[in-house]
PDB file of C-alpha atoms in Angstrom:
ATOM      1  CA  UNK O   1      87.528  82.583 121.997  1.00  0.00           C
ATOM      2  CA  UNK O   2      86.735  82.026 125.667  1.00  0.00           C
ATOM      3  CA  UNK O   3      85.347  78.570 124.817  1.00  0.00           C
ATOM      4  CA  UNK O   4      88.749  77.524 123.566  1.00  0.00           C
ATOM      5  CA  UNK O   5      90.511  78.640 126.731  1.00  0.00           C
ATOM      6  CA  UNK O   6      87.962  76.795 128.837  1.00  0.00           C
ATOM      7  CA  UNK O   7      88.147  73.572 126.864  1.00  0.00           C
ATOM      8  CA  UNK O   8      91.821  73.806 125.880  1.00  0.00           C
ATOM      9  CA  UNK O   9      90.856  72.608 122.428  1.00  0.00           C
ATOM     10  CA  UNK O  10      91.298  74.086 118.968  1.00  0.00           C
ATOM     11  CA  UNK O  11      88.022  74.924 117.243  1.00  0.00           C
ATOM     12  CA  UNK O  12      87.469  73.255 113.862  1.00  0.00           C
ATOM     13  CA  UNK O  13      84.672  74.035 111.388  1.00  0.00           C
ATOM     14  CA  UNK O  14      82.932  70.897 110.100  1.00  0.00           C
ATOM     15  CA  UNK O  15      81.982  72.697 106.859  1.00  0.00           C
ATOM     16  CA  UNK O  16      85.279  74.168 105.655  1.00  0.00           C
ATOM     17  CA  UNK O  17      87.578  72.237 108.099  1.00  0.00           C
ATOM     18  CA  UNK O  18      89.402  75.452 109.011  1.00  0.00           C
ATOM     19  CA  UNK O  19      90.501  76.073 112.605  1.00  0.00           C
ATOM     20  CA  UNK O  20      90.379  79.163 114.756  1.00  0.00           C
ATOM     21  CA  UNK O  21      94.093  79.642 114.137  1.00  0.00           C
ATOM     22  CA  UNK O  22      93.446  80.119 110.402  1.00  0.00           C
ATOM     23  CA  UNK O  23      91.137  83.083 110.969  1.00  0.00           C
ATOM     24  CA  UNK O  24      91.005  84.538 114.471  1.00  0.00           C
ATOM     25  CA  UNK O  25      88.358  87.111 113.488  1.00  0.00           C
ATOM     26  CA  UNK O  26      85.784  84.545 112.303  1.00  0.00           C
ATOM     27  CA  UNK O  27      82.570  84.168 114.275  1.00  0.00           C
ATOM     28  CA  UNK O  28      81.927  80.704 115.674  1.00  0.00           C
ATOM     29  CA  UNK O  29      78.643  79.089 116.706  1.00  0.00           C
ATOM     30  CA  UNK O  30      77.586  75.879 118.395  1.00  0.00           C
ATOM     31  CA  UNK O  31      74.097  75.326 116.865  1.00  0.00           C
ATOM     32  CA  UNK O  32      73.238  71.807 118.056  1.00  0.00           C
ATOM     33  CA  UNK O  33      73.936  69.022 120.559  1.00  0.00           C
ATOM     34  CA  UNK O  34      76.905  67.590 118.660  1.00  0.00           C
ATOM     35  CA  UNK O  35      80.217  67.096 120.432  1.00  0.00           C
ATOM     36  CA  UNK O  36      83.740  66.580 119.261  1.00  0.00           C
ATOM     37  CA  UNK O  37      84.809  67.630 115.761  1.00  0.00           C
ATOM     38  CA  UNK O  38      81.262  68.594 114.677  1.00  0.00           C
ATOM     39  CA  UNK O  39      80.578  70.754 117.699  1.00  0.00           C
ATOM     40  CA  UNK O  40      81.710  74.105 116.277  1.00  0.00           C
ATOM     41  CA  UNK O  41      81.165  75.723 112.900  1.00  0.00           C
ATOM     42  CA  UNK O  42      81.758  79.105 111.319  1.00  0.00           C
ATOM     43  CA  UNK O  43      78.694  81.343 111.337  1.00  0.00           C
ATOM     44  CA  UNK O  44      79.320  82.195 107.674  1.00  0.00           C
ATOM     45  CA  UNK O  45      79.813  78.563 106.663  1.00  0.00           C
ATOM     46  CA  UNK O  46      76.675  77.472 108.486  1.00  0.00           C
ATOM     47  CA  UNK O  47      74.682  80.298 106.894  1.00  0.00           C
ATOM     48  CA  UNK O  48      75.813  79.173 103.457  1.00  0.00           C
ATOM     49  CA  UNK O  49      74.981  75.543 104.261  1.00  0.00           C
ATOM     50  CA  UNK O  50      71.514  76.531 105.539  1.00  0.00           C
ATOM     51  CA  UNK O  51      70.901  78.519 102.341  1.00  0.00           C
ATOM     52  CA  UNK O  52      71.647  75.413 100.284  1.00  0.00           C
ATOM     53  CA  UNK O  53      69.216  73.367 102.344  1.00  0.00           C
ATOM     54  CA  UNK O  54      66.411  75.933 102.293  1.00  0.00           C
ATOM     55  CA  UNK O  55      66.691  76.483  98.516  1.00  0.00           C
ATOM     56  CA  UNK O  56      65.262  79.958  98.612  1.00  0.00           C
ATOM     57  CA  UNK O  57      62.564  79.239 101.220  1.00  0.00           C
ATOM     58  CA  UNK O  58      63.761  81.246 104.194  1.00  0.00           C
ATOM     59  CA  UNK O  59      61.013  79.853 106.448  1.00  0.00           C
ATOM     60  CA  UNK O  60      61.986  76.207 105.903  1.00  0.00           C
ATOM     61  CA  UNK O  61      63.259  74.386 108.961  1.00  0.00           C
ATOM     62  CA  UNK O  62      66.805  73.038 108.927  1.00  0.00           C
ATOM     63  CA  UNK O  63      68.229  70.425 111.283  1.00  0.00           C
ATOM     64  CA  UNK O  64      71.705  69.143 112.032  1.00  0.00           C
ATOM     65  CA  UNK O  65      72.615  66.208 109.777  1.00  0.00           C
ATOM     66  CA  UNK O  66      74.291  64.416 112.708  1.00  0.00           C
ATOM     67  CA  UNK O  67      72.113  64.829 115.807  1.00  0.00           C
ATOM     68  CA  UNK O  68      68.928  65.991 114.001  1.00  0.00           C
ATOM     69  CA  UNK O  69      68.570  68.964 116.328  1.00  0.00           C
ATOM     70  CA  UNK O  70      66.679  71.796 114.663  1.00  0.00           C
ATOM     71  CA  UNK O  71      68.670  74.983 114.247  1.00  0.00           C
ATOM     72  CA  UNK O  72      67.332  78.039 116.053  1.00  0.00           C
ATOM     73  CA  UNK O  73      67.196  80.681 113.327  1.00  0.00           C
ATOM     74  CA  UNK O  74      66.155  84.219 114.239  1.00  0.00           C
ATOM     75  CA  UNK O  75      65.682  87.284 112.068  1.00  0.00           C
ATOM     76  CA  UNK O  76      65.952  90.980 112.875  1.00  0.00           C
ATOM     77  CA  UNK O  77      62.655  92.663 113.671  1.00  0.00           C
ATOM     78  CA  UNK O  78      60.794  94.073 110.699  1.00  0.00           C
ATOM     79  CA  UNK O  79      59.481  97.580 110.422  1.00  0.00           C
ATOM     80  CA  UNK O  80      55.703  98.064 110.086  1.00  0.00           C
ATOM     81  CA  UNK O  81      55.831  98.624 106.323  1.00  0.00           C
ATOM     82  CA  UNK O  82      58.077  95.631 105.673  1.00  0.00           C
ATOM     83  CA  UNK O  83      55.939  93.511 108.013  1.00  0.00           C
ATOM     84  CA  UNK O  84      52.778  94.344 106.063  1.00  0.00           C
ATOM     85  CA  UNK O  85      54.507  93.645 102.749  1.00  0.00           C
ATOM     86  CA  UNK O  86      55.860  90.333 104.036  1.00  0.00           C
ATOM     87  CA  UNK O  87      52.419  89.324 105.321  1.00  0.00           C
ATOM     88  CA  UNK O  88      50.828  90.229 101.989  1.00  0.00           C
ATOM     89  CA  UNK O  89      53.474  88.245 100.123  1.00  0.00           C
ATOM     90  CA  UNK O  90      52.813  85.146 102.218  1.00  0.00           C
ATOM     91  CA  UNK O  91      49.045  85.460 101.809  1.00  0.00           C
ATOM     92  CA  UNK O  92      49.394  85.809  98.047  1.00  0.00           C
ATOM     93  CA  UNK O  93      51.706  82.796  97.916  1.00  0.00           C
ATOM     94  CA  UNK O  94      49.146  80.678  99.771  1.00  0.00           C
ATOM     95  CA  UNK O  95      46.189  81.933  97.735  1.00  0.00           C
ATOM     96  CA  UNK O  96      47.773  81.551  94.294  1.00  0.00           C
ATOM     97  CA  UNK O  97      47.447  77.732  94.068  1.00  0.00           C
ATOM     98  CA  UNK O  98      43.737  77.896  94.916  1.00  0.00           C
ATOM     99  CA  UNK O  99      43.212  80.773  92.495  1.00  0.00           C
ATOM    100  CA  UNK O 100      45.000  78.914  89.720  1.00  0.00           C
ATOM    101  CA  UNK O 101      42.928  75.796  90.414  1.00  0.00           C
ATOM    102  CA  UNK O 102      39.733  77.846  90.282  1.00  0.00           C
ATOM    103  CA  UNK O 103      40.738  79.435  86.988  1.00  0.00           C
ATOM    104  CA  UNK O 104      41.564  76.024  85.529  1.00  0.00           C
ATOM    105  CA  UNK O 105      38.266  74.511  86.680  1.00  0.00           C
ATOM    106  CA  UNK O 106      36.364  77.513  85.330  1.00  0.00           C
ATOM    107  CA  UNK O 107      38.149  77.280  81.997  1.00  0.00           C
ATOM    108  CA  UNK O 108      37.341  73.578  81.715  1.00  0.00           C
ATOM    109  CA  UNK O 109      33.718  74.234  82.666  1.00  0.00           C
ATOM    110  CA  UNK O 110      33.147  76.978  80.099  1.00  0.00           C
ATOM    111  CA  UNK O 111      34.963  74.939  77.470  1.00  0.00           C
ATOM    112  CA  UNK O 112      32.568  72.081  78.208  1.00  0.00           C
ATOM    113  CA  UNK O 113      29.594  74.472  77.967  1.00  0.00           C
ATOM    114  CA  UNK O 114      30.791  75.736  74.588  1.00  0.00           C
ATOM    115  CA  UNK O 115      31.418  72.213  73.332  1.00  0.00           C
ATOM    116  CA  UNK O 116      27.955  71.137  74.481  1.00  0.00           C
ATOM    117  CA  UNK O 117      26.300  74.045  72.661  1.00  0.00           C
ATOM    118  CA  UNK O 118      28.216  73.325  69.453  1.00  0.00           C
ATOM    119  CA  UNK O 119      27.312  69.642  69.704  1.00  0.00           C
ATOM    120  CA  UNK O 120      23.605  70.442  70.099  1.00  0.00           C
ATOM    121  CA  UNK O 121      23.659  72.637  66.985  1.00  0.00           C
ATOM    122  CA  UNK O 122      25.638  70.001  65.098  1.00  0.00           C
ATOM    123  CA  UNK O 123      23.371  67.096  66.004  1.00  0.00           C
ATOM    124  CA  UNK O 124      19.973  68.789  65.882  1.00  0.00           C
ATOM    125  CA  UNK O 125      20.779  71.381  63.249  1.00  0.00           C
ATOM    126  CA  UNK O 126      22.074  74.930  63.475  1.00  0.00           C
ATOM    127  CA  UNK O 127      18.736  76.763  63.508  1.00  0.00           C
ATOM    128  CA  UNK O 128      16.904  74.059  65.428  1.00  0.00           C
ATOM    129  CA  UNK O 129      19.674  73.916  68.019  1.00  0.00           C
ATOM    130  CA  UNK O 130      19.619  77.672  68.535  1.00  0.00           C
ATOM    131  CA  UNK O 131      15.830  77.606  68.938  1.00  0.00           C
ATOM    132  CA  UNK O 132      16.047  74.791  71.486  1.00  0.00           C
ATOM    133  CA  UNK O 133      18.688  76.588  73.549  1.00  0.00           C
ATOM    134  CA  UNK O 134      16.847  79.926  73.380  1.00  0.00           C
ATOM    135  CA  UNK O 135      13.647  78.354  74.710  1.00  0.00           C
ATOM    136  CA  UNK O 136      15.431  76.353  77.403  1.00  0.00           C
ATOM    137  CA  UNK O 137      15.962  77.530  80.967  1.00  0.00           C
ATOM    138  CA  UNK O 138      19.422  79.150  81.394  1.00  0.00           C
ATOM    139  CA  UNK O 139      20.049  77.130  84.548  1.00  0.00           C
ATOM    140  CA  UNK O 140      19.253  73.949  82.653  1.00  0.00           C
ATOM    141  CA  UNK O 141      21.728  74.940  79.939  1.00  0.00           C
ATOM    142  CA  UNK O 142      24.462  75.736  82.463  1.00  0.00           C
ATOM    143  CA  UNK O 143      24.006  72.293  84.000  1.00  0.00           C
ATOM    144  CA  UNK O 144      23.078  70.263  80.938  1.00  0.00           C
ATOM    145  CA  UNK O 145      25.507  71.518  78.302  1.00  0.00           C
ATOM    146  CA  UNK O 146      28.738  70.645  80.178  1.00  0.00           C
ATOM    147  CA  UNK O 147      27.398  67.152  80.875  1.00  0.00           C
ATOM    148  CA  UNK O 148      27.402  66.385  77.133  1.00  0.00           C
ATOM    149  CA  UNK O 149      31.201  65.898  76.847  1.00  0.00           C
ATOM    150  CA  UNK O 150      31.215  64.101  80.199  1.00  0.00           C
ATOM    151  CA  UNK O 151      28.580  61.627  79.009  1.00  0.00           C
ATOM    152  CA  UNK O 152      30.415  61.127  75.727  1.00  0.00           C
ATOM    153  CA  UNK O 153      33.637  60.283  77.572  1.00  0.00           C
ATOM    154  CA  UNK O 154      31.837  57.930  79.961  1.00  0.00           C
ATOM    155  CA  UNK O 155      30.112  56.268  77.031  1.00  0.00           C
ATOM    156  CA  UNK O 156      33.429  55.860  75.261  1.00  0.00           C
ATOM    157  CA  UNK O 157      34.823  54.128  78.338  1.00  0.00           C
ATOM    158  CA  UNK O 158      32.173  51.397  78.050  1.00  0.00           C
ATOM    159  CA  UNK O 159      34.187  48.787  76.188  1.00  0.00           C
ATOM    160  CA  UNK O 160      31.408  46.578  74.894  1.00  0.00           C
ATOM    161  CA  UNK O 161      33.833  44.996  72.450  1.00  0.00           C
ATOM    162  CA  UNK O 162      35.603  43.311  75.372  1.00  0.00           C
ATOM    163  CA  UNK O 163      32.402  41.516  76.374  1.00  0.00           C
ATOM    164  CA  UNK O 164      31.971  40.316  72.793  1.00  0.00           C
ATOM    165  CA  UNK O 165      35.562  39.089  72.777  1.00  0.00           C
ATOM    166  CA  UNK O 166      35.112  37.226  76.058  1.00  0.00           C
ATOM    167  CA  UNK O 167      32.020  35.527  74.707  1.00  0.00           C
ATOM    168  CA  UNK O 168      33.849  34.781  71.473  1.00  0.00           C
ATOM    169  CA  UNK O 169      36.867  33.253  73.205  1.00  0.00           C
ATOM    170  CA  UNK O 170      34.733  31.264  75.637  1.00  0.00           C
ATOM    171  CA  UNK O 171      32.617  29.622  72.963  1.00  0.00           C
ATOM    172  CA  UNK O 172      35.033  29.724  70.025  1.00  0.00           C
ATOM    173  CA  UNK O 173      35.562  25.951  70.153  1.00  0.00           C
ATOM    174  CA  UNK O 174      31.830  25.319  69.994  1.00  0.00           C
ATOM    175  CA  UNK O 175      31.233  27.865  67.247  1.00  0.00           C
ATOM    176  CA  UNK O 176      33.189  26.172  64.485  1.00  0.00           C
ATOM    177  CA  UNK O 177      31.219  28.199  61.977  1.00  0.00           C
ATOM    178  CA  UNK O 178      33.675  31.018  62.673  1.00  0.00           C
ATOM    179  CA  UNK O 179      36.426  29.102  60.900  1.00  0.00           C
ATOM    180  CA  UNK O 180      34.250  28.729  57.837  1.00  0.00           C
ATOM    181  CA  UNK O 181      33.364  32.427  57.861  1.00  0.00           C
ATOM    182  CA  UNK O 182      36.911  33.611  58.613  1.00  0.00           C
ATOM    183  CA  UNK O 183      39.176  30.805  57.377  1.00  0.00           C
ATOM    184  CA  UNK O 184      42.889  31.037  58.041  1.00  0.00           C
ATOM    185  CA  UNK O 185      45.021  31.428  54.964  1.00  0.00           C
ATOM    186  CA  UNK O 186      48.303  29.665  54.417  1.00  0.00           C
ATOM    187  CA  UNK O 187      50.712  30.657  57.164  1.00  0.00           C
ATOM    188  CA  UNK O 188      47.946  32.479  59.048  1.00  0.00           C
ATOM    189  CA  UNK O 189      45.714  31.542  61.960  1.00  0.00           C
ATOM    190  CA  UNK O 190      41.975  31.151  61.651  1.00  0.00           C
ATOM    191  CA  UNK O 191      39.973  33.525  63.803  1.00  0.00           C
ATOM    192  CA  UNK O 192      38.091  30.755  65.582  1.00  0.00           C
ATOM    193  CA  UNK O 193      41.032  28.422  66.138  1.00  0.00           C
ATOM    194  CA  UNK O 194      41.647  27.155  69.688  1.00  0.00           C
ATOM    195  CA  UNK O 195      44.614  28.687  71.475  1.00  0.00           C
ATOM    196  CA  UNK O 196      47.407  26.702  73.168  1.00  0.00           C
ATOM    197  CA  UNK O 197      47.735  29.255  75.976  1.00  0.00           C
ATOM    198  CA  UNK O 198      46.034  32.365  77.323  1.00  0.00           C
ATOM    199  CA  UNK O 199      48.272  35.397  76.788  1.00  0.00           C
ATOM    200  CA  UNK O 200      48.452  38.197  79.312  1.00  0.00           C
ATOM    201  CA  UNK O 201      46.635  41.376  78.387  1.00  0.00           C
ATOM    202  CA  UNK O 202      47.364  44.840  79.759  1.00  0.00           C
ATOM    203  CA  UNK O 203      44.623  47.087  81.047  1.00  0.00           C
ATOM    204  CA  UNK O 204      43.586  49.527  78.303  1.00  0.00           C
ATOM    205  CA  UNK O 205      43.432  52.449  80.749  1.00  0.00           C
ATOM    206  CA  UNK O 206      46.928  51.777  82.100  1.00  0.00           C
ATOM    207  CA  UNK O 207      48.455  53.334  79.007  1.00  0.00           C
ATOM    208  CA  UNK O 208      48.266  57.136  78.832  1.00  0.00           C
ATOM    209  CA  UNK O 209      47.952  56.851  75.050  1.00  0.00           C
ATOM    210  CA  UNK O 210      44.717  54.862  75.475  1.00  0.00           C
ATOM    211  CA  UNK O 211      43.353  57.551  77.799  1.00  0.00           C
ATOM    212  CA  UNK O 212      44.030  60.254  75.223  1.00  0.00           C
ATOM    213  CA  UNK O 213      42.463  58.100  72.513  1.00  0.00           C
ATOM    214  CA  UNK O 214      39.339  57.730  74.630  1.00  0.00           C
ATOM    215  CA  UNK O 215      39.174  61.497  75.137  1.00  0.00           C
ATOM    216  CA  UNK O 216      39.722  62.357  71.481  1.00  0.00           C
ATOM    217  CA  UNK O 217      37.409  59.612  70.237  1.00  0.00           C
ATOM    218  CA  UNK O 218      34.609  60.748  72.538  1.00  0.00           C
ATOM    219  CA  UNK O 219      34.878  64.410  71.549  1.00  0.00           C
ATOM    220  CA  UNK O 220      34.949  63.805  67.786  1.00  0.00           C
ATOM    221  CA  UNK O 221      32.172  61.205  67.888  1.00  0.00           C
ATOM    222  CA  UNK O 222      29.289  63.681  67.259  1.00  0.00           C
ATOM    223  CA  UNK O 223      31.063  65.007  64.168  1.00  0.00           C
ATOM    224  CA  UNK O 224      31.677  61.502  62.836  1.00  0.00           C
ATOM    225  CA  UNK O 225      28.084  60.489  63.574  1.00  0.00           C
ATOM    226  CA  UNK O 226      26.818  63.534  61.684  1.00  0.00           C
ATOM    227  CA  UNK O 227      29.015  62.802  58.658  1.00  0.00           C
ATOM    228  CA  UNK O 228      28.115  59.097  58.572  1.00  0.00           C
ATOM    229  CA  UNK O 229      24.436  59.949  58.950  1.00  0.00           C
ATOM    230  CA  UNK O 230      24.548  62.311  55.983  1.00  0.00           C
ATOM    231  CA  UNK O 231      26.378  59.753  53.843  1.00  0.00           C
ATOM    232  CA  UNK O 232      24.372  56.641  54.713  1.00  0.00           C
ATOM    233  CA  UNK O 233      20.951  57.974  55.714  1.00  0.00           C
ATOM    234  CA  UNK O 234      20.453  61.001  53.507  1.00  0.00           C
ATOM    235  CA  UNK O 235      16.821  60.022  52.941  1.00  0.00           C
ATOM    236  CA  UNK O 236      15.983  60.703  56.599  1.00  0.00           C
ATOM    237  CA  UNK O 237      14.698  64.254  56.972  1.00  0.00           C
ATOM    238  CA  UNK O 238      15.284  64.734  60.691  1.00  0.00           C
ATOM    239  CA  UNK O 239      18.822  65.828  61.536  1.00  0.00           C
ATOM    240  CA  UNK O 240      18.590  64.233  64.974  1.00  0.00           C
ATOM    241  CA  UNK O 241      17.407  60.861  63.666  1.00  0.00           C
ATOM    242  CA  UNK O 242      19.979  60.924  60.885  1.00  0.00           C
ATOM    243  CA  UNK O 243      22.782  61.632  63.361  1.00  0.00           C
ATOM    244  CA  UNK O 244      21.605  58.910  65.745  1.00  0.00           C
ATOM    245  CA  UNK O 245      21.479  56.356  62.927  1.00  0.00           C
ATOM    246  CA  UNK O 246      24.901  57.473  61.735  1.00  0.00           C
ATOM    247  CA  UNK O 247      26.321  57.097  65.232  1.00  0.00           C
ATOM    248  CA  UNK O 248      24.857  53.616  65.655  1.00  0.00           C
ATOM    249  CA  UNK O 249      26.173  52.530  62.258  1.00  0.00           C
ATOM    250  CA  UNK O 250      29.633  53.915  62.986  1.00  0.00           C
ATOM    251  CA  UNK O 251      29.823  52.254  66.405  1.00  0.00           C
ATOM    252  CA  UNK O 252      28.666  48.916  64.994  1.00  0.00           C
ATOM    253  CA  UNK O 253      31.076  48.876  62.046  1.00  0.00           C
ATOM    254  CA  UNK O 254      33.999  50.179  64.076  1.00  0.00           C
ATOM    255  CA  UNK O 255      33.271  47.698  66.856  1.00  0.00           C
ATOM    256  CA  UNK O 256      33.168  44.773  64.417  1.00  0.00           C
ATOM    257  CA  UNK O 257      36.533  45.696  62.942  1.00  0.00           C
ATOM    258  CA  UNK O 258      37.971  46.247  66.421  1.00  0.00           C
ATOM    259  CA  UNK O 259      36.757  42.860  67.649  1.00  0.00           C
ATOM    260  CA  UNK O 260      38.229  41.157  64.598  1.00  0.00           C
ATOM    261  CA  UNK O 261      41.542  43.004  64.958  1.00  0.00           C
ATOM    262  CA  UNK O 262      41.894  42.330  68.689  1.00  0.00           C
ATOM    263  CA  UNK O 263      41.013  38.677  68.237  1.00  0.00           C
ATOM    264  CA  UNK O 264      43.689  38.355  65.568  1.00  0.00           C
ATOM    265  CA  UNK O 265      46.209  39.946  67.924  1.00  0.00           C
ATOM    266  CA  UNK O 266      45.080  37.596  70.687  1.00  0.00           C
ATOM    267  CA  UNK O 267      45.526  34.574  68.442  1.00  0.00           C
ATOM    268  CA  UNK O 268      48.930  35.806  67.332  1.00  0.00           C
ATOM    269  CA  UNK O 269      50.103  36.235  70.920  1.00  0.00           C
ATOM    270  CA  UNK O 270      48.713  32.853  71.919  1.00  0.00           C
ATOM    271  CA  UNK O 271      50.533  31.029  69.102  1.00  0.00           C
ATOM    272  CA  UNK O 272      53.892  32.717  69.461  1.00  0.00           C
ATOM    273  CA  UNK O 273      56.964  30.548  70.017  1.00  0.00           C
ATOM    274  CA  UNK O 274      60.417  31.120  71.434  1.00  0.00           C
ATOM    275  CA  UNK O 275      63.112  29.575  69.258  1.00  0.00           C
ATOM    276  CA  UNK O 276      66.281  27.862  70.390  1.00  0.00           C
ATOM    277  CA  UNK O 277      69.502  29.809  70.328  1.00  0.00           C
ATOM    278  CA  UNK O 278      71.357  28.978  67.072  1.00  0.00           C
ATOM    279  CA  UNK O 279      74.293  27.306  68.857  1.00  0.00           C
ATOM    280  CA  UNK O 280      71.952  25.264  71.017  1.00  0.00           C
ATOM    281  CA  UNK O 281      69.965  24.290  67.939  1.00  0.00           C
ATOM    282  CA  UNK O 282      73.115  23.078  66.164  1.00  0.00           C
ATOM    283  CA  UNK O 283      74.212  21.117  69.232  1.00  0.00           C
ATOM    284  CA  UNK O 284      70.786  19.506  69.495  1.00  0.00           C
ATOM    285  CA  UNK O 285      70.847  18.609  65.786  1.00  0.00           C
ATOM    286  CA  UNK O 286      74.309  17.057  66.085  1.00  0.00           C
ATOM    287  CA  UNK O 287      73.196  15.100  69.115  1.00  0.00           C
ATOM    288  CA  UNK O 288      70.186  13.741  67.264  1.00  0.00           C
ATOM    289  CA  UNK O 289      72.374  12.847  64.280  1.00  0.00           C
ATOM    290  CA  UNK O 290      74.986  10.954  66.288  1.00  0.00           C
TER     291      UNK O 290
END
């Protein structure tokens, strides 16, 4: 306690607020540039405070919360065996994120390859698909097969229905035939009716649910195209042609229903109204009466 005799001041820990008179055997340290009441601190208290800040990462830097001076933390020297083990542990910790990323990318790649092979056999036919892949160059398969799900997802992201809707809304007033084709029933709005305002529309990709719908819709599209082709074009002998026709028919019918549904939602949003509060409505009625 020579510092105390020199300064004629009682030491006070800024962590536990105890003084040197409370525990004369405690070890004190001055770890930063602070002066006054935050100048001294118990070694044990500061160690505990540093542990809380490092949160298990012993190499993390810790600074004083008052003067922002970085604490000088030293460790005892390691033996050769412990040094090698510590070095190996740090190398493994740094390599694990890259290894995990590589495993994830590899898993996605081989999943895409498998999906592409299954899609080829589904669209072309099981035997025909196997023959095509057996005759093809392996390098071509490794590059071409994983691009099948990628192309399906990119194709699903082409929202051609939005262009139809824009054209529809731009020329809906001129195309009055729409009202005769889709007349509005009592209490409902006709599909070609003019709108009093343009409602705000959210981006379809802003919602994570829309992104998952795009992914799922793209991946199940070959199966749906195959089923629709077998149901609607059973007279076509070629599996590939039948699947292509089924896919075109499905996209056209689904797109027509989607355009109609979205236009109805658009009309509904455009014609919405905000009603008066009941008390305000009564006051307005009384005012009109008197």
